[in-house]
Structures are given as structure tokens and as C-alpha cells.
Coordinates of C-alpha atoms (C1' of nucleotides) in Angstrom, one line a residue:
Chain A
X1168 CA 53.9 169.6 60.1
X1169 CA 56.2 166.5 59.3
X1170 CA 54.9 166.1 56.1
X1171 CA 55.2 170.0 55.1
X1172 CA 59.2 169.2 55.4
X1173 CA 59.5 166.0 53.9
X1174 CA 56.9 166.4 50.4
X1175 CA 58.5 169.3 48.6
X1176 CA 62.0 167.1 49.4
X1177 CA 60.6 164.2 47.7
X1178 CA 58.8 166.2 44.7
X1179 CA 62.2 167.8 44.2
X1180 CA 64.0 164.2 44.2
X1181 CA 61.0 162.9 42.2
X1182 CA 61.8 165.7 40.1
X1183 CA 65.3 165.7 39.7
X1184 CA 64.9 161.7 39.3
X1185 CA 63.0 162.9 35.6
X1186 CA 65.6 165.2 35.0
X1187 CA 68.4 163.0 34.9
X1188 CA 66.5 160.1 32.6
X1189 CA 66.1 163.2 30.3
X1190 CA 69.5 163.9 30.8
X1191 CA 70.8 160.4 29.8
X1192 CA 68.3 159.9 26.9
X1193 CA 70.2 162.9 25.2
X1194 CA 73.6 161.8 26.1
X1195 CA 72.6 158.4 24.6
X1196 CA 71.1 159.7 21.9
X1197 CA 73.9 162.2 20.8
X1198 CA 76.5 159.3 21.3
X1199 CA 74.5 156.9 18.9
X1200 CA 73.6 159.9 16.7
X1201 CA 77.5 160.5 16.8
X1202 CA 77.9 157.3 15.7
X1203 CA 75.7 155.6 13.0
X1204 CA 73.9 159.4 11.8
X1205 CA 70.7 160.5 13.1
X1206 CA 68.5 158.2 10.5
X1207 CA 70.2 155.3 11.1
X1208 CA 70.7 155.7 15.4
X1209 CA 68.0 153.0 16.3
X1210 CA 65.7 153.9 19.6
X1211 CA 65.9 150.6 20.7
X1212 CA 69.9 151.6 20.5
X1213 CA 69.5 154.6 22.7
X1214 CA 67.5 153.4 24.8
X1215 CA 69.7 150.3 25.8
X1216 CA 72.3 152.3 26.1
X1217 CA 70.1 154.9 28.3
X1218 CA 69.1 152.3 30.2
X1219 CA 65.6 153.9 30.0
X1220 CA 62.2 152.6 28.2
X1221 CA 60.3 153.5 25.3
X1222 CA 57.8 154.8 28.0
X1223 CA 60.3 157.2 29.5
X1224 CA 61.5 158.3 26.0
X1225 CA 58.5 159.3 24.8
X1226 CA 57.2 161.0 28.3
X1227 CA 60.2 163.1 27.5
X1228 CA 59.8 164.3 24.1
X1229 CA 57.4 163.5 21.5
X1230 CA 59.4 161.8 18.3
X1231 CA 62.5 160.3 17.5
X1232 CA 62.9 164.0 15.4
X1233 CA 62.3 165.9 18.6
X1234 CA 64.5 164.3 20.7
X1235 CA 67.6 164.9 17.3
X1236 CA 66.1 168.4 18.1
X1237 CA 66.9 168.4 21.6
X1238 CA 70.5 166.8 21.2
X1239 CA 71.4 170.3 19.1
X1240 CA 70.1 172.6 21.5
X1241 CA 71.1 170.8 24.6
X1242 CA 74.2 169.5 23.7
X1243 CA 75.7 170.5 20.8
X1244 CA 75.0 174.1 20.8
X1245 CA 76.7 174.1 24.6
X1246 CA 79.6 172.5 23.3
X1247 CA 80.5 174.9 20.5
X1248 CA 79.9 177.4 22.7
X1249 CA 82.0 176.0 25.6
X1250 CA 85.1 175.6 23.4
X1251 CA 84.5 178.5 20.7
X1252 CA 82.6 180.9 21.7
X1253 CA 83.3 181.2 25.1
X1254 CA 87.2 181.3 25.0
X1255 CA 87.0 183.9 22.3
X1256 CA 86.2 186.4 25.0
X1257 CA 88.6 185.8 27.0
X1258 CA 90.7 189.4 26.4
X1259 CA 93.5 187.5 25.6
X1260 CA 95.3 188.3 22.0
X1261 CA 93.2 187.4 19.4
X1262 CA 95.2 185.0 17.2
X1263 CA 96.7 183.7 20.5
X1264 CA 93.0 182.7 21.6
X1265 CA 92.3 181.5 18.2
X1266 CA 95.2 179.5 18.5
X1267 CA 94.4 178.0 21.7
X1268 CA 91.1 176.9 21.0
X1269 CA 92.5 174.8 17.4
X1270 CA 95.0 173.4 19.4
X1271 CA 92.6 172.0 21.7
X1272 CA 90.5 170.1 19.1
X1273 CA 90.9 166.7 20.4
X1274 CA 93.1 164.1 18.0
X1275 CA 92.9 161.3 19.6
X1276 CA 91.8 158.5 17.1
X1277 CA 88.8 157.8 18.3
X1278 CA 87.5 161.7 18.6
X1279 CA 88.9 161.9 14.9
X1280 CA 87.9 158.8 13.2
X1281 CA 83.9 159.8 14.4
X1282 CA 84.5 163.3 12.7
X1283 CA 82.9 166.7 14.3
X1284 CA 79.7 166.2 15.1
X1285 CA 78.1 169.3 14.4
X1286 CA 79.1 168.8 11.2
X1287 CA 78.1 165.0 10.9
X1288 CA 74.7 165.7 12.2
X1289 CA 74.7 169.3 9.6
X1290 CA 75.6 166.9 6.5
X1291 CA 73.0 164.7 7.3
X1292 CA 70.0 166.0 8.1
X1293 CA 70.2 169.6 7.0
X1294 CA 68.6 169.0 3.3
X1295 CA 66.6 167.0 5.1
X1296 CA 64.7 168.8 8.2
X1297 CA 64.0 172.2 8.5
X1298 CA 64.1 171.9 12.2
X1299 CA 67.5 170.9 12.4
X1300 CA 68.8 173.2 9.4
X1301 CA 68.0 176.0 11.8
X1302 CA 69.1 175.2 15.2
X1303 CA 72.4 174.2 13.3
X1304 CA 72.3 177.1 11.3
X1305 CA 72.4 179.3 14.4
X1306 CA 75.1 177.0 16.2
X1307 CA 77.7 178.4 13.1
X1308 CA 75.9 181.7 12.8
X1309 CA 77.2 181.6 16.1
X1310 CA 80.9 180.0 15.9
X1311 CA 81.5 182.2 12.9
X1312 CA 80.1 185.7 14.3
X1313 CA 82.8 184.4 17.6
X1314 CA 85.4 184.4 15.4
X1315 CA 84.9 187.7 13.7
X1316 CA 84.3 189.6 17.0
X1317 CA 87.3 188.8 18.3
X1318 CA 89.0 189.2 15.0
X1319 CA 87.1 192.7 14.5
X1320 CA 88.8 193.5 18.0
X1321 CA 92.5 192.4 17.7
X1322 CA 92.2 194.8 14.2
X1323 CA 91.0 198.0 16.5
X1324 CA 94.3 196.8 18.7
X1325 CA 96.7 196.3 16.3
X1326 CA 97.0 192.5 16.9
X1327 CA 95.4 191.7 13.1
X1328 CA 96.7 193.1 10.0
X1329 CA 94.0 195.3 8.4
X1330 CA 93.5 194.2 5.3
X1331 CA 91.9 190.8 6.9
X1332 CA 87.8 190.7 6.4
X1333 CA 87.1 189.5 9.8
X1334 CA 83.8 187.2 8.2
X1335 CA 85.4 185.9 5.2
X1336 CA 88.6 184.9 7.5
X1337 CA 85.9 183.3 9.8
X1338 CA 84.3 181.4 7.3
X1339 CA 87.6 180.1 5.8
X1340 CA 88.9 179.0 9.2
X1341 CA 85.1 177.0 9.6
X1342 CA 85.6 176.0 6.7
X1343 CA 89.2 174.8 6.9
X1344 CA 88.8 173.3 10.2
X1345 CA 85.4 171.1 9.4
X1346 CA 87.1 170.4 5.9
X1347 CA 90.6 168.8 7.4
X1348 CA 87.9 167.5 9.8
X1349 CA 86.4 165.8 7.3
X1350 CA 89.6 164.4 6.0
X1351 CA 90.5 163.2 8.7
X1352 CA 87.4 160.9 9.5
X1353 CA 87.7 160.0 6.0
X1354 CA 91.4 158.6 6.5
X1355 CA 90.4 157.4 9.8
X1356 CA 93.6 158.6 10.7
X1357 CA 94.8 161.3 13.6
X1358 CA 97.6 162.5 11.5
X1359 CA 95.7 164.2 9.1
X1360 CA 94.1 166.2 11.4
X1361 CA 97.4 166.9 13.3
X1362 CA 99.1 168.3 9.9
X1363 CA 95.8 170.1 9.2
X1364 CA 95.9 171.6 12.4
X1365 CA 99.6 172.8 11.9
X1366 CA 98.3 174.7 8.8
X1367 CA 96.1 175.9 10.5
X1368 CA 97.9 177.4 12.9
X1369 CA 100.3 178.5 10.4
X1370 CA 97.6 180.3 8.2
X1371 CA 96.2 181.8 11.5
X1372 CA 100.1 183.1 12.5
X1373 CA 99.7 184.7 9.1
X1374 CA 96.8 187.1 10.3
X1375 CA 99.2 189.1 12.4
X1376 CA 100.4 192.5 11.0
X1377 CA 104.1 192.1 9.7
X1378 CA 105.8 194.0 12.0
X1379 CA 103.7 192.4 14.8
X1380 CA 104.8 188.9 14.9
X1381 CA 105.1 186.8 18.4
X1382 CA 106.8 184.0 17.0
X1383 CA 107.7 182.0 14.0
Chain B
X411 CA 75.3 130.5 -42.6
X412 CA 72.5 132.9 -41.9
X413 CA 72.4 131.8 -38.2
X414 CA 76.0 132.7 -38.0
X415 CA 75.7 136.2 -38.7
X416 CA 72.0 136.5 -36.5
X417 CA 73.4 135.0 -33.4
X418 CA 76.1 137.0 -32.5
X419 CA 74.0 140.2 -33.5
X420 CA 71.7 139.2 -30.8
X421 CA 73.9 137.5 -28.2
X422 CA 75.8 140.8 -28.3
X423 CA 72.7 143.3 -28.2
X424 CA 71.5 140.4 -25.2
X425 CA 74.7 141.7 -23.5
X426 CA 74.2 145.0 -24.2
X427 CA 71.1 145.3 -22.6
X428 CA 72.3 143.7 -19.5
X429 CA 74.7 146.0 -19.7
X430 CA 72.2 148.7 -19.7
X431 CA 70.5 147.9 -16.7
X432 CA 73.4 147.5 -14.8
X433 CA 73.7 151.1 -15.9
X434 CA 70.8 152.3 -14.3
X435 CA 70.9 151.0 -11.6
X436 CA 74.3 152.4 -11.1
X437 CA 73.1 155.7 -11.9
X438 CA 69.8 155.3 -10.0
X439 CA 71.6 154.6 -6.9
X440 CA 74.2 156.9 -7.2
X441 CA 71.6 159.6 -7.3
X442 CA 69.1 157.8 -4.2
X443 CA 72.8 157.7 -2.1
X444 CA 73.2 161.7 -2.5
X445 CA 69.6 162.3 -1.7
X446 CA 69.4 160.5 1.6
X447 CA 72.6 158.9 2.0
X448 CA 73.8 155.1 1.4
X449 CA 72.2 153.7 4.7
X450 CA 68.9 155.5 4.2
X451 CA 68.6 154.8 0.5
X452 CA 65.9 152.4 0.1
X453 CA 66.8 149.4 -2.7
X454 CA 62.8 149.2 -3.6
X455 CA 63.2 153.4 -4.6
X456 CA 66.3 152.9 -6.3
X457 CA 64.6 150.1 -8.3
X458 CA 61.9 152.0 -9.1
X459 CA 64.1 154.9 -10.3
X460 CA 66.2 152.9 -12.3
X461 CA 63.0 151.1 -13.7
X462 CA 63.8 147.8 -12.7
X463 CA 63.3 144.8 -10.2
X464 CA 65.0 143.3 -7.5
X465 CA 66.0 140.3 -9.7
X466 CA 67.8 142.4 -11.3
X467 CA 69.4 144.3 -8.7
X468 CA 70.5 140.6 -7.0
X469 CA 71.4 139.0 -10.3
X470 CA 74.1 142.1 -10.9
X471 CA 74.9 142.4 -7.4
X472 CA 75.6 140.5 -4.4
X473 CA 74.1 142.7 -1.8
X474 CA 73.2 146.7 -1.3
X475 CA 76.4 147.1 0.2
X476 CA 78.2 145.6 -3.5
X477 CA 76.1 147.9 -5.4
X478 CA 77.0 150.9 -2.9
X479 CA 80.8 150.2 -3.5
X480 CA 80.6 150.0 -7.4
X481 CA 78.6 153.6 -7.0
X482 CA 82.2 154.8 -6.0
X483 CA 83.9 152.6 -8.3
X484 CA 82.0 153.6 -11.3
X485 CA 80.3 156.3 -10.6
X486 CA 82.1 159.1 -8.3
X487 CA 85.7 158.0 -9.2
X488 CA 85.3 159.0 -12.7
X489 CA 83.8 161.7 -11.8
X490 CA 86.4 162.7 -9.9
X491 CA 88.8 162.2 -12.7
X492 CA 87.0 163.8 -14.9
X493 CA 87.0 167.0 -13.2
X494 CA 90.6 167.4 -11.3
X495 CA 92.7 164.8 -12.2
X496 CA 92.5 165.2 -16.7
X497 CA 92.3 169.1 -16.6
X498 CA 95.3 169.4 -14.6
X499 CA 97.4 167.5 -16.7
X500 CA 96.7 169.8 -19.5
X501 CA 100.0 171.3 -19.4
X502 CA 98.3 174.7 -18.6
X503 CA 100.0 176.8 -16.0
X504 CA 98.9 175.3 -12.4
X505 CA 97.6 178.0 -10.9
X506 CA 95.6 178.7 -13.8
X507 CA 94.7 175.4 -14.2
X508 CA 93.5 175.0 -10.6
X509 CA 91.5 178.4 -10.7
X510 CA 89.5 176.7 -13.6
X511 CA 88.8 173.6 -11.3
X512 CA 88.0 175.6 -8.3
X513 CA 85.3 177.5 -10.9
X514 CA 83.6 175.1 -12.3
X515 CA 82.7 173.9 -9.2
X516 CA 78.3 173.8 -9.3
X517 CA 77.2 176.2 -7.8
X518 CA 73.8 175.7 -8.8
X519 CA 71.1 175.2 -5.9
X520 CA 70.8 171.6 -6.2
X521 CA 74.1 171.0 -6.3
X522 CA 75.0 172.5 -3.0
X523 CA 72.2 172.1 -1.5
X524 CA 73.8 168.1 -2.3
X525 CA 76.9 169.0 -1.0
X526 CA 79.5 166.6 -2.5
X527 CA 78.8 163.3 -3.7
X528 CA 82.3 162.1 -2.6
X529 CA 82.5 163.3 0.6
X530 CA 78.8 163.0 1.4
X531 CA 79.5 159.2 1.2
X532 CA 83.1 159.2 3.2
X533 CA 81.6 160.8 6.0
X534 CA 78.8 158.2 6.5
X535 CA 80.4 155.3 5.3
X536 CA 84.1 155.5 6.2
X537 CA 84.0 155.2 9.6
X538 CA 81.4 152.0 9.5
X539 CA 82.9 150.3 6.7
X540 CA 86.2 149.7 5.7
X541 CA 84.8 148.6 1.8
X542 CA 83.6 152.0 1.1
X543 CA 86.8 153.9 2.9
X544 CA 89.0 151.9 1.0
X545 CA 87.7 152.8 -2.2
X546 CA 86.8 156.5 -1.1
X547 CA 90.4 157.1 0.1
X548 CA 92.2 155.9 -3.1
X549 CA 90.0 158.7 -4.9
X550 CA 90.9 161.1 -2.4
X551 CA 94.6 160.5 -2.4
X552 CA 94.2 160.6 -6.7
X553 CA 93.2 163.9 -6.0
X554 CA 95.3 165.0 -3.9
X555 CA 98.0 164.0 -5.6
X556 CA 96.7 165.2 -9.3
X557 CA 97.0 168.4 -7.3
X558 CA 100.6 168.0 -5.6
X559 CA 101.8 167.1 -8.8
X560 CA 100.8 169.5 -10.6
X561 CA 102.2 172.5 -8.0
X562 CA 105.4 170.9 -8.1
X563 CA 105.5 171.0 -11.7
X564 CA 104.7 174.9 -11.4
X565 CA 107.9 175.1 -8.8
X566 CA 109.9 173.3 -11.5
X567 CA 108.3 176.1 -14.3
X568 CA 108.7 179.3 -12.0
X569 CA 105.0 179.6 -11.5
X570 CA 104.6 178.4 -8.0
X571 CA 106.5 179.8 -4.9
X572 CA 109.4 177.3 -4.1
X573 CA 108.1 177.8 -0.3
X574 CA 104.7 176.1 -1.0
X575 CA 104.8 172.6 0.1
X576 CA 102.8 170.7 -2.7
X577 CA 101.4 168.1 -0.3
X578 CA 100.8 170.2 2.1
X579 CA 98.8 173.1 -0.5
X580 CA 97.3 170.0 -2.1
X581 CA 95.3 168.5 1.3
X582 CA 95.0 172.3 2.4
X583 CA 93.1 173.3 -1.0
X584 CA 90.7 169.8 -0.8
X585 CA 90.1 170.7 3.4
X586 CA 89.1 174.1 1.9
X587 CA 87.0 173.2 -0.9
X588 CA 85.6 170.5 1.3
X589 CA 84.2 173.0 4.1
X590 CA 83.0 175.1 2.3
X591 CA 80.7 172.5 0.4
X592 CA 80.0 171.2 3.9
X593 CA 78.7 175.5 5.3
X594 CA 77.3 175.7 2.1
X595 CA 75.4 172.3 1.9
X596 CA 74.2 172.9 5.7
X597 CA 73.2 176.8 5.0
X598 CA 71.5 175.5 1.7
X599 CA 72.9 178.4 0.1
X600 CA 74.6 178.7 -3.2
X601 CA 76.2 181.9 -2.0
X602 CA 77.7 180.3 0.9
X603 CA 79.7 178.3 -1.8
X604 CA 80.2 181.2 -4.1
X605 CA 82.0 183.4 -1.3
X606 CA 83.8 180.5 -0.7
X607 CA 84.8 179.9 -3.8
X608 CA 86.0 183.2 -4.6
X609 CA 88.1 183.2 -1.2
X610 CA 89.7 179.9 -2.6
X611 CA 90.8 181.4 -6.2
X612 CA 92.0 184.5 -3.7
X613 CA 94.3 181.7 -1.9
X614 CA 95.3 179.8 -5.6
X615 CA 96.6 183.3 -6.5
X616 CA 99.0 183.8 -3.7
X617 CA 100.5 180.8 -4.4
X618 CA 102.2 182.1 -7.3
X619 CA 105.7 184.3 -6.9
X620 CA 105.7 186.9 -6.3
X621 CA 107.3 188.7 -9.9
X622 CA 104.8 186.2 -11.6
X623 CA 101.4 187.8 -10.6
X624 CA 99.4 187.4 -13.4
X625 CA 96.5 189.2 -12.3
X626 CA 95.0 190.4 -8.6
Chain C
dT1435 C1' 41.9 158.1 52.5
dA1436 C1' 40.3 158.6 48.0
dA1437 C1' 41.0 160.9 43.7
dC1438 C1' 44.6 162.2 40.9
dA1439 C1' 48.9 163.3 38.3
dT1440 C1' 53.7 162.2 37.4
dA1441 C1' 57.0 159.2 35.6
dC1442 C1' 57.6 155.8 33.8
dA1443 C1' 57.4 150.0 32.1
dT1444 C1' 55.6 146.5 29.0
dA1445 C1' 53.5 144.7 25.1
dC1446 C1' 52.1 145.4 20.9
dT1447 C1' 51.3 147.2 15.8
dG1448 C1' 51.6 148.4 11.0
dG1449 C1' 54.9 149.6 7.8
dT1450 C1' 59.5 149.2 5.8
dT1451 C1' 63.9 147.0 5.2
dG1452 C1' 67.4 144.1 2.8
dG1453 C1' 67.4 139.7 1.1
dT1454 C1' 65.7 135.1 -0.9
dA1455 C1' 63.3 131.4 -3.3
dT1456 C1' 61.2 130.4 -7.2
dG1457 C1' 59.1 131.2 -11.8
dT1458 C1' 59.5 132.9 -16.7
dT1459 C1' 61.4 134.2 -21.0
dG1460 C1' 64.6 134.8 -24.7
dT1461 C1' 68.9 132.9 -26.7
dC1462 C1' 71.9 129.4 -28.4
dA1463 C1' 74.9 125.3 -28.8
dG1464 C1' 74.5 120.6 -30.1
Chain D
dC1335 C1' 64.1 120.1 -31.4
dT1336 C1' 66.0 120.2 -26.8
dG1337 C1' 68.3 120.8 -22.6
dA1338 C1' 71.0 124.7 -20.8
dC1339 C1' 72.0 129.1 -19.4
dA1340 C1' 71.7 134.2 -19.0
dA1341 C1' 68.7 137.8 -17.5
dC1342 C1' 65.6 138.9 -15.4
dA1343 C1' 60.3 139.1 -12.8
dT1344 C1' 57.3 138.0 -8.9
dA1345 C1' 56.1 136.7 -4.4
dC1346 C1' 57.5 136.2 -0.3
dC1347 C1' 60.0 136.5 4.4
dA1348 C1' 62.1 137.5 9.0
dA1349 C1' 64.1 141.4 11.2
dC1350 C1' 63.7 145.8 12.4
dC1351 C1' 61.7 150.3 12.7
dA1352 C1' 59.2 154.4 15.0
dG1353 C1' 55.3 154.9 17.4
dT1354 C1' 51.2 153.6 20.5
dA1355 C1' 48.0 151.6 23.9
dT1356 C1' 47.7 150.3 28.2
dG1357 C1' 49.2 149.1 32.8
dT1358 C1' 51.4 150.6 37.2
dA1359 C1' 54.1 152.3 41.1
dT1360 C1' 54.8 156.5 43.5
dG1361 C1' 54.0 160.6 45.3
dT1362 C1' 50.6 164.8 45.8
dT1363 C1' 46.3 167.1 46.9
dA1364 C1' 41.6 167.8 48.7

DNA sequence: TAACATACATACTGGTTGGTATGTTGTCAG
DNA sequence: CTGACAACATACCAACCAGTATGTATGTTA
């Protein structure tokens, strides 16, 4: 049958048609939400930029609140995990990986001056909504417990001095990086997040037993 | 003349009045801004907070954005004073001086579960108005400096390591202090900030030399 | 091919927003 | 006693907001 061949092609199209306006309502939606806050991202915003309709958004998910929802599971969460938690497990040394991965938080100005939006979005809306609280909760539960694994290993090999509590050394380096972070958007300037990464790095060099030191 | 010594009386209790209201509408908006943010915070709550109508409001300001800015002027600026840049020029020694800072941080559950008034406010506003970054970044370079100032005066005294770099320490200890507010606002957990806290007065400590350990 | 479901598009609504126009009251100089 | 002014109070407005009701084109199924 012709028609056997050629339907399930076009309800897969059809499908993957749906899929994408979903796909661009989030991407819209995280980029406004990136820029103005969650509250103040206007639907009528997004959806220009989408180039979608009010139709389409609300096919797709049921409230302005679930599609916020959506942008932390489907593309927030992905990115912390594609730059933190992923490239922890590499096997390389740990405060080499550790380094790698704060050297490549982007600086350029305008990646800077709009802050880290995982913490943007956290700020805002956790006292706020439950539903966000959590899923944001989990995507640092996450970060952090990435960060202690691999600092928990490089102390069974010898690559981290011992006396380090791998979750309080996590925390502070969360904490150091989304508070130079903050700084940073603050000054709307790069170079403050450039010298905060260099402490960083310095404070991260420090984590290496004495007699085990690569470099500086 | 009677009238003489009447009408002053009441021109100046007139003032003082007006005075008053400009007061509380300060304060109520100061307190609507941490709850939900500047953008968010509704003029017709914050006039009912403060008690008062929009005449009001527009006779002591020009607009919601004027009233936001004299929040930071006269509300979070002081504050700020008040609590980092007077108590370290007491002349105390700088470490200790900072420790005491660093612990009277709130760490009730309100107040975290705030986060902090000053940077709540730069990270909305600074990057979508120059007004409020302006004014935020003068208060953040007071305290910075307040800081710096006082760790070079410990370098001077022999009670901070000559290797510390006060500006350096200084925007290192405000990053620190500022993500952990931020994990602790967005876990909406006091002991978030109390861990953190205690990792901070851990750090102060190791900025002293290394003959002149007063305690730890 | 007729009924039906998917995936939207369009037009609209009630509520809220910051802001304004105008009215009112107490104070005071002349 | 009388304009004049400071310090509000009240009523209102256009713009915008999230959300909804309804229409429709397209593909699927019986």
C-alpha cells in the first residue's frame, strides 16, 4: 500500500514539526527569562521571538509557570550538567578538571554582564515557587555532589591534600564562583569575573597536597 | 507676637510630617523590593504598606523608578555602612574585626530566605538600568574598599600576611559571602548560610601570619 | 469519504500596572 | 481676610498582562 509508506512519514514529520515549536518556545523563553527575570519575561515577548502563537504556547504547556518549569529541566539542568557534571568524570586529575571547567566559564561581556542563569532564575523565583525551588535545588544538589565526587576521588589518589572536606570545598567553590558571578553582572564588567576566576584558580591550585604540586 | 512663635511651630511639624511619609514609603518599598523584587513590586501594595496614597507617592517622587533609586540611596547604602564600613574602622584588629562582620551576618530564616537586599536588587536591576547600577556599584566599591583598607592596615600592624593582596581578599571575601547568601537564599535554609559562614571565619583566620594565630 | 484528533492561529477578556488630572485641606505671608 | 502654596487624596486612564474561547488547516482512522 502507497499510503502504508508515506502516513507514518508524515505523522513523524507532523510530529517532529511540534517538536521543534516546543523546542523554540523554550529557547525563547530561557533567552527572555535570561534576560528581564522570569516575572517580568512577557509571553507576547517569547512568543515574537518564537515566532510561535499564544495557541501553540499553550498546546505545549499549560501556564506561563510551566513552561519557567520546563526551561529548568530542559535546558538549564542539561547545561550544568554538560559543563560541570559531565567533565568531572572525565578520569583526568581532579584539580586539573576542576580547572578546566572554571576556565571555560565564558567572559565575554555579554555572557557576563547577563550573570549565570541558574543563579538569576534561583534568586528570583526560589522564595517564590516551590516548583522551581526544587528543580533548582536538584540542578546544585547536583553541581555540588560533582564536585565532591571527584574531589572525594583525587583524595583516595593522592591528587588532594587530606585535610580538604570534599562538600564544604564544593560549596565554597559554588559559592565563590556564583558570588564573583554576581559581581561581575553587578559591574557589568568582564574583568571582574576574569580576576575572580584567577582566584579561583589559585584557591583551587591550593587543594593539592604540598609535595604534590604541578605548577605554580 | 503670638503668631510668631505658633507659625513656625507648625510650619516645621507641617515639614516634619511630610518628612514622615516620605519615610514610609521609603521603608515600605524597600521592604515590597526584597519581597518580590523592584520590577514586580506593585506601587498600589507599597502604598498600602506604607499607609498612604499615590498623591503622595507622585508628589515625593517622580516616578517608581526615582523612588526605587532613593531605596538604595537611603535605605541599603546606610545599611551597608552601618554594618561593614563603621565597624571596621574601629581600630580593632582586622581580622577580628572582619570575623565580627562575617557573624553578625542574619542568619535568621527570614533573612535568608531574603537573601541580600543589596545584591538582590543589582542582580535585577543592574544589567537593565544604568540608574540603579550606578548607585549599587558605588556601595559595592565602599565596601570593598572599607575591607581593602582595613587588611592593609593589618599588613602595616603585623596582623595580616604581607602575601594577601587587600583588593584582591577584599572582592574574594564579598564573592564569598555573596554566594553563599545566593545557595542559601535558593535552598531557603539558614544552615546553608551558617556552614557558609563558618567556612568564611575559617578563611578570615588564615589570613593572619602565621606566628600571630590567635586562635584555630 | 466521513468522523476525528493534532497542532496550531486569531480574537478576545478581565485584571493589574505605572502614571496622571483634578480636587481638597491646612498653613501662612501680606 | 485672601490669594498662594505645600501636601496630599480621589478618580481615572491607556497599556500591558496571563489566560481563554473559538476557529481552522492538516493529517489519521474506520
Amino acid at each position: 500500500m502507497l499510503s502504508a509508506r508515506k502516513s507514518p512519514k508524515r505523522r513523524a514529520t507532523r510530529r517532529r514539526d511540534s517538536e521543534r515549536t516546543r523546542e523554540r518556545l523554550l529557547q525563547a523563553a530561557s533567552r527572555e527569562i535570561y534576560r528581564s527575570g522570569f516575572q517580568s519575561a512577557s509571553l507576547d515577548t517569547i512568543l515574537t521571538v518564537a515566532g510561535v502563537t499564544k495557541g501553540a504556547l499553550y498546546y505545549h504547556f499549560d501556564s506561563k509557570e510551566a513552561l519557567g518549569h520546563a526551561v529548568v529541566d530542559e535546558v538549564i539542568a542539561p547545561d550544568v550538567r554538560g559543563k560541570w557534571v559531565r567533565p568531572l568524570q572525565s578520569g583526568k586529575d581532579p584539580i586539573d578538571a576542576l580547572i578546566g571547567a572554571v576556565q571555560r566559564i565564558p567572559v565575554r561581556p555579554a555572557d557576563v554582564r547577563g550573570g549565570c542563569q541558574l543563579n538569576n532564575l534561583a534568586q528570583e523565583m526560589s522564595p517564590l515557587d516551590a516548583g522551581f525551588r526544587k528543580r533548582l535545588a536538584i540542578i546544585f544538589d547536583a553541581w555540588r555532589e560533582a564536585v565532591a565526587s571527584v574531589l572525594r576521588e583525587g583524595q583516595t589518589h593522592g591528587s588532594v591534600r587530606r585535610d580538604v572536606e570534599p562538600a564544604d570545598a564544593a560549596g565554597l567553590l559554588i559559592a565563590i564562583i556564583e558570588g564573583y558571578a554576581s559581581l561581575a553582572k553587578n559591574a557589568q564588567d568582564p574583568k571582574v569575573m576574569k580576576a575572580g576566576i584567577r582566584n579561583i584558580v589559585g584557591w583551587l591550585r591550593s587543594l593539592r597536597p604540598p609535595g604534590n604540586r604541578k605548577r605554580g
